[in-house]
Each structure stands twice: as structure tokens, then as C-alpha cells.
């Protein structure tokens, strides 16, 4: 019988610790860690994400602000905002919400964030520190995955790990972080040949592709640990029905859509542990943003 890796429980445990640590930081230094989020344009999904991050920051006792630039903002205006926050002593953590509207240079913006305030770790200096295993913080989604493994005391040293998807946000840093934990890692992508064979040998699979139910039961070795990063908005009732998975059916019946993972739920039974969607990896990501904000604060203030 497979065990569910419950991201909500892990997030609640971490949040309880954060509330105490933030209060203790305030007592020691006279102020609380500050997260400043820059959003350009009015993409509804991005707006919803940043508002939920702000709400969580407030719940935990962090200072947070949202800086909204119009979709017509130029690279120079965005860079000027980042520079101002780099120089602001009250700002411990800077996040530029992605994706930026077409026409803006994402790398120029990410390059401009001071590494000591780079809460997402997307700046090349931060990515280099991850490569060298010298970073105190890690990109939120893969960092949340390691927290889930830790919470359930899953030691991955020596295991074969397959990561599918090589984005700089999830897949690439995840592969390095698993390697830093002594797993033998294969980083798979859309050009990978014989993906099924690679996955069948994996003791742990991290799927970060963005394709509903992509990892089928036939691709999974019995007893593997399944980590599903995918969040796919699916409104196709027939597709949802084909997964025979009650949580997605219920969501579709209520809302007309379901958030579907990259792993086919038919694979869960043969696994040893799996993260559900929703309520698995995604439940950790915003919390890890707050963990990173606190860590950057402590580094800057030597607190
Ligand atoms: P992305 O969209 O930037 O890249 C997708 C990756 O998947 C690419 O590297 C590509 O090579 C790979 N890929 C695509 N088709 C493939 C195939 N047929 N075989 C093998 N590899 C294939 O990826 P992303 O931004 O990392 O997002 C991936 C998924 O994770 C999305 O569903 C996204 O919504 C979700 N996501 C979830 C969280 C969370 O907190 N749970 C955070 C970030 C992203």
C-alpha cells in the first residue's frame, strides 16, 4: 500500500516553526524579514499567485509588499525598480514574478537582482552556488520536495533518480540537489530517447513536464517514490474521466476543471510513496519562499 506524501502537513509544520523564528528575529533585531514582489502586467494567474504569497507572508508575520508595473513597462523601468530594492536596507528578498510580458528581457531582470536578495535563486550566481552545493537557499519548488522527503525520513542516497523536465525553475536545480544528496541522477527532457527504460530503472521519479498524466503505470518500477510537480489546468471531462481518479473527478464536477498532475494516478498503487496533485509539491512552494526570505534576512543581518 503506497503512502501519500502530504505536502499540506509538511507546509503546516514548517510554517509553525517560521512563526516562532520570525518573532524571535524581531525580538533580536527590531524588525521582521521583508519580501518585495514585482509583478509586471495583469496576467490573472500571476496576480493570483502573488496575492496568495502576500497573504501567507502576512499570516507568518513577515513584511511583504507588491510592486505592480504596467504591462507597458520597459526593461529600464523594471531594472530601475530592481536596483531600488537592491539598495533598500528594508528589503531582504526580491522576487520578480514570471513569466514577464512578451518584449521584456527575463534574463536581464534576473541578472539584476542582488544575489544576497535573490529569493527564487534564478540569478546565475545563485544557480552557480547550487551547482557547487554552497548555497544556503534553493529554488522553492525543488527545496519543498527535499523537505517532503525529509519529513517522511526518505533517504535517497545511492538511489537511482530520474527527473523529467529541465527548466531552470524546477528540473535542473532538482537534478543537482538530488545529486548533492548522493542520488544517481538522470535528467530527462523532450529529446530523451527511450524514456520509459530510464524511468523503469528509477527508484525515485520527479516529473516536472506540464503534461497531464504523462508518466503512465507502465513507466514506473514497483516500489518507486513518485514526486509530481505538474500542475495542469484540465477542462476536458473525457480526459479527466480517463484517469479514474476521484479527486480530479470531484474537482471537475464542482468547478468545471481539475488541476491534474504529470503522473497518471494509475501508477500510485505500485509505488511506495507518492505526492498527490493538488496537496503535494504545490502545497510547499509558497512556504519555501518564506523560508528563503527568512534565511536571506538572517544572512544579511548576521541574525
Ligand atoms: P517548463 O514548462 O519550463 O519545461 C517543461 C520541461 O519538460 C522541458 O524541460 C521539456 O524538455 C520537458 N518535456 C516536455 N515534454 C517532454 C516529453 N515528452 N518528454 C520528456 N520531457 C519533456 O517546466 P516547468 O516550468 O518546470 O513546469 C513544469 C510543470 O510543473 C508545469 O505543469 C508547471 O505548472 C508545474 N510547476 C509546478 C510548481 C509547483 O509548485 N508545484 C512550480 C513550478 C512549476
Short mmCIF file of C-alpha atoms and ligand atoms in Angstrom, two decimals:
data_model
loop_
_atom_site.label_atom_id
_atom_site.label_comp_id
_atom_site.label_asym_id
_atom_site.label_seq_id
_atom_site.Cartn_x
_atom_site.Cartn_y
_atom_site.Cartn_z
CA UNK A 1 0.00 0.00 0.00
CA UNK A 2 1.53 3.30 -1.09
CA UNK A 3 1.92 6.15 1.39
CA UNK A 4 0.72 9.62 0.41
CA UNK A 5 3.33 12.33 0.89
CA UNK A 6 1.08 15.05 2.24
CA UNK A 7 2.52 18.46 1.29
CA UNK A 8 -0.06 20.32 3.36
CA UNK A 9 1.05 18.66 6.58
CA UNK A 10 4.71 19.37 5.77
CA UNK A 11 3.89 23.01 4.96
CA UNK A 12 1.95 23.46 8.21
CA UNK A 13 4.83 22.02 10.22
CA UNK A 14 7.33 24.38 8.55
CA UNK A 15 5.00 27.37 8.95
CA UNK A 16 4.62 26.75 12.69
CA UNK A 17 8.42 26.91 13.03
CA UNK A 18 8.60 30.03 10.86
CA UNK A 19 6.13 31.96 13.02
CA UNK A 20 8.33 31.36 16.07
CA UNK A 21 11.59 32.14 14.27
CA UNK A 22 10.25 35.35 12.75
CA UNK A 23 9.02 36.52 16.16
CA UNK A 24 12.41 35.73 17.65
CA UNK A 25 14.19 37.61 14.82
CA UNK A 26 12.04 40.64 15.59
CA UNK A 27 12.94 40.44 19.27
CA UNK A 28 16.66 40.25 18.41
CA UNK A 29 16.89 42.81 15.60
CA UNK A 30 13.87 45.08 15.99
CA UNK A 31 12.41 44.23 12.61
CA UNK A 32 10.93 41.37 10.63
CA UNK A 33 12.20 39.95 7.30
CA UNK A 34 10.89 41.78 4.25
CA UNK A 35 9.88 40.29 0.88
CA UNK A 36 9.23 42.57 -2.09
CA UNK A 37 7.47 41.10 -5.11
CA UNK A 38 7.50 42.81 -8.50
CA UNK A 39 4.74 41.95 -10.95
CA UNK A 40 4.55 43.35 -14.46
CA UNK A 41 1.17 43.38 -16.22
CA UNK A 42 -2.14 41.88 -15.17
CA UNK A 43 -1.96 38.18 -16.08
CA UNK A 44 -4.72 36.71 -13.85
CA UNK A 45 -2.78 33.56 -12.87
CA UNK A 46 0.29 35.61 -11.88
CA UNK A 47 -1.88 38.10 -9.98
CA UNK A 48 -3.49 35.24 -8.05
CA UNK A 49 -0.06 33.74 -7.22
CA UNK A 50 1.41 36.98 -5.90
CA UNK A 51 -1.67 37.77 -3.82
CA UNK A 52 -1.54 34.34 -2.20
CA UNK A 53 2.17 34.82 -1.44
CA UNK A 54 1.40 38.18 0.20
CA UNK A 55 -1.35 36.62 2.28
CA UNK A 56 0.95 33.86 3.50
CA UNK A 57 3.71 36.37 4.35
CA UNK A 58 1.24 38.34 6.48
CA UNK A 59 -0.03 35.19 8.19
CA UNK A 60 3.52 34.27 9.22
CA UNK A 61 4.45 37.77 10.38
CA UNK A 62 6.77 38.77 7.52
CA UNK A 63 6.69 42.21 5.92
CA UNK A 64 5.73 41.95 2.28
CA UNK A 65 4.98 44.41 -0.48
CA UNK A 66 3.69 44.08 -4.01
CA UNK A 67 5.08 46.43 -6.63
CA UNK A 68 2.88 46.50 -9.71
CA UNK A 69 4.24 47.76 -13.01
CA UNK A 70 2.03 48.14 -16.09
CA UNK A 71 2.34 45.67 -18.98
CA UNK A 72 3.78 48.61 -20.98
CA UNK A 73 6.78 48.88 -18.60
CA UNK A 74 10.20 48.88 -20.29
CA UNK A 75 13.30 46.87 -19.37
CA UNK A 76 14.81 50.10 -17.98
CA UNK A 77 11.82 50.74 -15.72
CA UNK A 78 11.91 47.18 -14.43
CA UNK A 79 15.68 47.36 -13.86
CA UNK A 80 15.29 50.69 -12.03
CA UNK A 81 12.75 49.07 -9.67
CA UNK A 82 15.06 46.12 -9.01
CA UNK A 83 18.02 48.45 -8.37
CA UNK A 84 15.98 50.50 -5.91
CA UNK A 85 15.11 47.32 -3.97
CA UNK A 86 18.73 46.08 -4.14
CA UNK A 87 19.70 49.34 -2.38
CA UNK A 88 16.84 49.37 0.14
CA UNK A 89 18.04 48.13 3.56
CA UNK A 90 14.48 47.10 4.48
CA UNK A 91 14.34 44.65 1.55
CA UNK A 92 15.73 41.22 2.34
CA UNK A 93 14.22 39.29 -0.55
CA UNK A 94 13.26 40.29 -4.11
CA UNK A 95 11.03 38.22 -6.36
CA UNK A 96 10.22 39.07 -9.98
CA UNK A 97 7.05 37.19 -10.86
CA UNK A 98 7.48 35.12 -14.04
CA UNK A 99 6.62 34.96 -16.83
CA UNK A 100 7.24 38.58 -17.74
CA UNK A 101 5.12 40.03 -20.56
CA UNK A 102 6.49 39.45 -24.08
CA UNK A 103 9.07 42.07 -25.02
CA UNK A 104 10.74 42.22 -21.61
CA UNK A 105 14.14 40.60 -21.14
CA UNK A 106 13.73 37.98 -18.39
CA UNK A 107 17.46 37.27 -18.04
CA UNK A 108 18.36 40.96 -17.76
CA UNK A 109 15.85 41.28 -14.92
CA UNK A 110 17.00 38.12 -13.12
CA UNK A 111 20.68 39.05 -13.61
CA UNK A 112 20.00 42.43 -11.96
CA UNK A 113 18.74 41.02 -8.64
CA UNK A 114 21.48 41.20 -5.99
CA UNK A 115 22.46 37.56 -5.25
CA UNK A 116 22.06 38.21 -1.50
CA UNK A 117 18.40 39.13 -2.08
CA UNK A 118 17.61 36.57 -4.79
CA UNK A 119 14.84 34.65 -3.03
CA UNK A 120 13.94 32.46 -6.05
CA UNK A 121 17.62 31.59 -6.78
CA UNK A 122 17.16 32.24 -10.51
CA UNK A 123 20.11 34.63 -10.80
CA UNK A 124 23.14 32.93 -12.48
CA UNK A 125 25.25 33.46 -9.35
CA UNK A 126 22.61 31.69 -7.25
CA UNK A 127 22.36 28.85 -9.77
CA UNK A 128 26.16 28.51 -9.66
CA UNK A 129 26.08 28.30 -5.87
CA UNK A 130 23.53 25.48 -6.15
CA UNK A 131 25.80 23.66 -8.60
CA UNK A 132 28.64 23.91 -6.08
CA UNK A 133 26.34 22.96 -3.18
CA UNK A 134 27.39 26.18 -1.43
CA UNK A 135 24.01 27.89 -1.31
CA UNK A 136 22.07 28.47 1.90
CA UNK A 137 18.80 28.65 -0.03
CA UNK A 138 17.43 26.75 -3.01
CA UNK A 139 14.68 27.33 -5.60
CA UNK A 140 11.36 26.97 -3.81
CA UNK A 141 9.81 24.03 -5.64
CA UNK A 142 12.78 21.62 -5.53
CA UNK A 143 13.56 22.82 -1.99
CA UNK A 144 9.99 21.90 -1.00
CA UNK A 145 10.47 18.44 -2.49
CA UNK A 146 13.54 17.82 -0.32
CA UNK A 147 11.56 19.00 2.72
CA UNK A 148 8.85 16.46 1.90
CA UNK A 149 11.45 13.68 1.64
CA UNK A 150 12.98 14.79 4.95
CA UNK A 151 9.61 14.96 6.71
CA UNK A 152 8.92 11.34 5.76
CA UNK A 153 12.54 10.30 6.53
CA UNK A 154 13.17 9.14 2.96
CA UNK A 155 16.91 8.84 2.44
CA UNK A 156 17.73 8.96 -1.27
CA UNK A 157 21.50 8.39 -1.03
CA UNK A 158 22.50 5.75 -3.57
CA UNK A 159 19.08 5.62 -5.25
CA UNK A 160 18.54 5.97 -8.99
CA UNK A 161 16.63 9.21 -9.56
CA UNK A 162 15.02 10.32 -12.81
CA UNK A 163 14.00 13.96 -13.16
CA UNK A 164 11.79 14.71 -16.17
CA UNK A 165 11.88 18.34 -17.33
CA UNK A 166 14.96 20.59 -17.33
CA UNK A 167 13.60 24.06 -16.59
CA UNK A 168 15.89 26.34 -14.54
CA UNK A 169 12.94 26.72 -12.14
CA UNK A 170 12.45 23.04 -11.26
CA UNK A 171 14.15 20.26 -13.23
CA UNK A 172 17.76 21.46 -13.49
CA UNK A 173 18.19 22.59 -9.88
CA UNK A 174 16.28 19.49 -8.72
CA UNK A 175 18.75 17.22 -10.52
CA UNK A 176 21.69 19.00 -8.84
CA UNK A 177 20.05 18.95 -5.44
CA UNK A 178 19.30 15.21 -5.68
CA UNK A 179 22.89 14.65 -6.77
CA UNK A 180 24.07 16.69 -3.77
CA UNK A 181 22.07 14.22 -1.68
CA UNK A 182 24.04 11.38 -3.30
CA UNK A 183 21.35 10.04 -5.64
CA UNK A 184 22.44 8.83 -9.09
CA UNK A 185 20.52 11.25 -11.26
CA UNK A 186 19.33 11.14 -14.87
CA UNK A 187 17.93 14.44 -16.13
CA UNK A 188 15.38 13.67 -18.87
CA UNK A 189 13.80 16.07 -21.35
CA UNK A 190 11.77 16.19 -24.55
CA UNK A 191 14.65 14.84 -26.66
CA UNK A 192 15.38 11.92 -24.30
CA UNK A 193 15.44 8.55 -26.09
CA UNK A 194 13.79 5.51 -24.54
CA UNK A 195 12.45 7.49 -21.62
CA UNK A 196 10.39 4.51 -20.47
CA UNK A 197 13.52 2.39 -19.96
CA UNK A 198 15.17 5.16 -17.91
CA UNK A 199 12.07 5.63 -15.77
CA UNK A 200 11.63 1.88 -15.19
CA UNK A 201 15.09 1.85 -13.55
CA UNK A 202 14.37 4.80 -11.29
CA UNK A 203 13.82 4.40 -7.54
CA UNK A 204 12.51 7.96 -7.44
CA UNK A 205 10.86 9.91 -10.27
CA UNK A 206 10.37 13.68 -10.21
CA UNK A 207 8.00 14.72 -13.02
CA UNK A 208 8.10 18.42 -13.97
CA UNK A 209 6.91 18.47 -17.56
CA UNK A 210 3.50 20.13 -17.73
CA UNK A 211 1.71 17.23 -19.49
CA UNK A 212 -1.34 15.68 -17.78
CA UNK A 213 -0.79 12.07 -16.71
CA UNK A 214 2.37 11.79 -18.83
CA UNK A 215 4.07 9.19 -16.60
CA UNK A 216 1.99 6.05 -17.07
CA UNK A 217 1.90 2.98 -14.79
CA UNK A 218 3.99 1.02 -17.35
CA UNK A 219 6.86 3.51 -16.92
CA UNK A 220 7.14 3.05 -13.16
CA UNK A 221 9.25 0.49 -11.30
CA UNK A 222 7.28 -1.22 -8.49
CA UNK A 223 8.08 0.46 -5.17
CA UNK A 224 9.36 3.70 -6.70
CA UNK A 225 8.86 7.06 -4.99
CA UNK A 226 6.75 9.34 -7.24
CA UNK A 227 7.06 13.12 -6.96
CA UNK A 228 4.63 15.04 -9.15
CA UNK A 229 5.43 18.70 -9.80
CA UNK A 230 2.99 19.15 -12.70
CA UNK A 231 0.04 21.47 -12.35
CA UNK A 232 -2.10 21.23 -15.46
CA UNK A 233 -5.42 23.06 -15.76
CA UNK A 234 -7.65 20.48 -17.50
CA UNK A 235 -11.25 21.23 -18.50
CA UNK A 236 -11.65 18.21 -20.80
CA UNK A 237 -14.10 15.94 -18.97
CA UNK A 238 -13.26 12.87 -21.08
CA UNK A 239 -9.55 13.25 -20.33
CA UNK A 240 -10.22 13.61 -16.61
CA UNK A 241 -12.52 10.57 -16.68
CA UNK A 242 -9.76 8.52 -18.34
CA UNK A 243 -7.60 8.83 -15.20
CA UNK A 244 -10.22 7.17 -12.94
CA UNK A 245 -9.07 9.37 -10.06
CA UNK A 246 -11.73 10.56 -7.64
CA UNK A 247 -10.16 13.91 -6.54
CA UNK A 248 -9.91 15.11 -10.17
CA UNK A 249 -13.44 13.85 -10.99
CA UNK A 250 -14.83 15.70 -7.95
CA UNK A 251 -12.99 18.90 -8.82
CA UNK A 252 -14.23 18.76 -12.41
CA UNK A 253 -17.82 18.15 -11.25
CA UNK A 254 -17.67 21.15 -8.90
CA UNK A 255 -15.61 23.65 -10.88
CA UNK A 256 -15.64 22.51 -14.49
CA UNK A 257 -11.88 21.86 -14.39
CA UNK A 258 -9.28 19.99 -12.37
CA UNK A 259 -5.63 20.64 -11.58
CA UNK A 260 -4.04 17.47 -12.90
CA UNK A 261 -0.52 16.21 -12.30
CA UNK A 262 2.10 14.88 -14.71
CA UNK A 263 1.87 11.38 -13.21
CA UNK A 264 -1.02 9.08 -14.11
CA UNK A 265 -2.77 8.12 -10.83
CA UNK A 266 -2.84 4.52 -12.05
CA UNK A 267 0.86 4.44 -11.11
CA UNK A 268 0.22 5.24 -7.45
CA UNK A 269 -0.73 1.71 -6.37
CA UNK A 270 2.57 0.18 -7.42
CA UNK A 271 4.63 2.99 -5.84
CA UNK A 272 5.93 3.10 -2.27
CA UNK A 273 5.24 6.83 -1.75
CA UNK A 274 3.66 9.47 -3.94
CA UNK A 275 2.76 13.16 -3.85
CA UNK A 276 -0.85 13.90 -4.88
CA UNK A 277 -1.92 16.83 -7.06
CA UNK A 278 -3.15 19.02 -5.55
CA UNK A 279 -1.87 18.81 -1.98
CA UNK A 280 1.64 17.55 -2.67
CA UNK A 281 4.57 19.56 -4.03
CA UNK A 282 2.48 22.65 -4.84
CA UNK A 283 1.43 22.96 -1.20
CA UNK A 284 5.07 23.55 -0.23
CA UNK A 285 6.27 26.08 -2.81
CA UNK A 286 4.88 29.31 -1.25
CA UNK A 287 6.05 28.21 2.20
CA UNK A 288 9.58 27.68 0.89
CA UNK A 289 9.52 31.25 -0.40
CA UNK A 290 9.02 32.39 3.19
CA UNK A 291 11.76 30.03 4.42
CA UNK A 292 14.12 31.61 1.87
CA UNK A 293 13.11 35.15 2.86
CA UNK A 294 13.89 34.42 6.49
CA UNK A 295 17.24 32.83 5.57
CA UNK A 296 18.28 35.82 3.43
CA UNK A 297 17.33 38.15 6.30
CA UNK A 298 19.46 36.14 8.73
CA UNK A 299 22.41 36.18 6.31
CA UNK A 300 22.22 39.94 5.72
CA UNK A 301 21.84 40.86 9.37
CA UNK A 302 24.00 38.04 10.71
CA UNK A 303 20.97 37.44 12.94
P1 LIG B 1 8.73 24.10 -18.42
O1 LIG B 1 7.35 24.20 -18.96
O2 LIG B 1 9.63 25.27 -18.43
O3 LIG B 1 9.51 22.93 -19.18
C1 LIG B 1 8.97 21.67 -19.38
C2 LIG B 1 10.10 20.67 -19.44
O4 LIG B 1 9.51 19.40 -19.73
C3 LIG B 1 11.14 20.93 -20.53
O5 LIG B 1 12.42 20.86 -19.98
C4 LIG B 1 10.93 19.82 -21.55
O6 LIG B 1 12.15 19.33 -22.10
C5 LIG B 1 10.27 18.74 -20.71
N1 LIG B 1 9.39 17.94 -21.55
C6 LIG B 1 8.34 18.38 -22.28
N2 LIG B 1 7.80 17.34 -22.96
C7 LIG B 1 8.52 16.25 -22.64
C8 LIG B 1 8.47 14.90 -23.02
N3 LIG B 1 7.55 14.46 -23.88
N4 LIG B 1 9.37 14.04 -22.50
C9 LIG B 1 10.30 14.47 -21.62
N5 LIG B 1 10.40 15.75 -21.23
C10 LIG B 1 9.53 16.63 -21.72
O7 LIG B 1 8.68 23.41 -17.00
P2 LIG B 1 8.38 23.98 -15.53
O8 LIG B 1 8.24 25.46 -15.50
O9 LIG B 1 9.40 23.32 -14.71
O10 LIG B 1 6.93 23.39 -15.22
C11 LIG B 1 6.65 22.01 -15.35
C12 LIG B 1 5.33 21.72 -14.67
O11 LIG B 1 5.47 21.96 -13.27
C13 LIG B 1 4.17 22.59 -15.11
O12 LIG B 1 2.97 21.83 -15.06
C14 LIG B 1 4.11 23.68 -14.07
O13 LIG B 1 2.81 24.23 -13.91
C15 LIG B 1 4.49 22.90 -12.84
N6 LIG B 1 5.09 23.68 -11.75
C16 LIG B 1 4.64 23.41 -10.51
C17 LIG B 1 5.20 24.07 -9.43
C18 LIG B 1 4.71 23.71 -8.05
O14 LIG B 1 4.90 24.45 -7.13
N7 LIG B 1 4.09 22.53 -7.89
C19 LIG B 1 6.21 25.00 -9.61
C20 LIG B 1 6.69 25.23 -10.91
C21 LIG B 1 6.12 24.54 -11.97
#
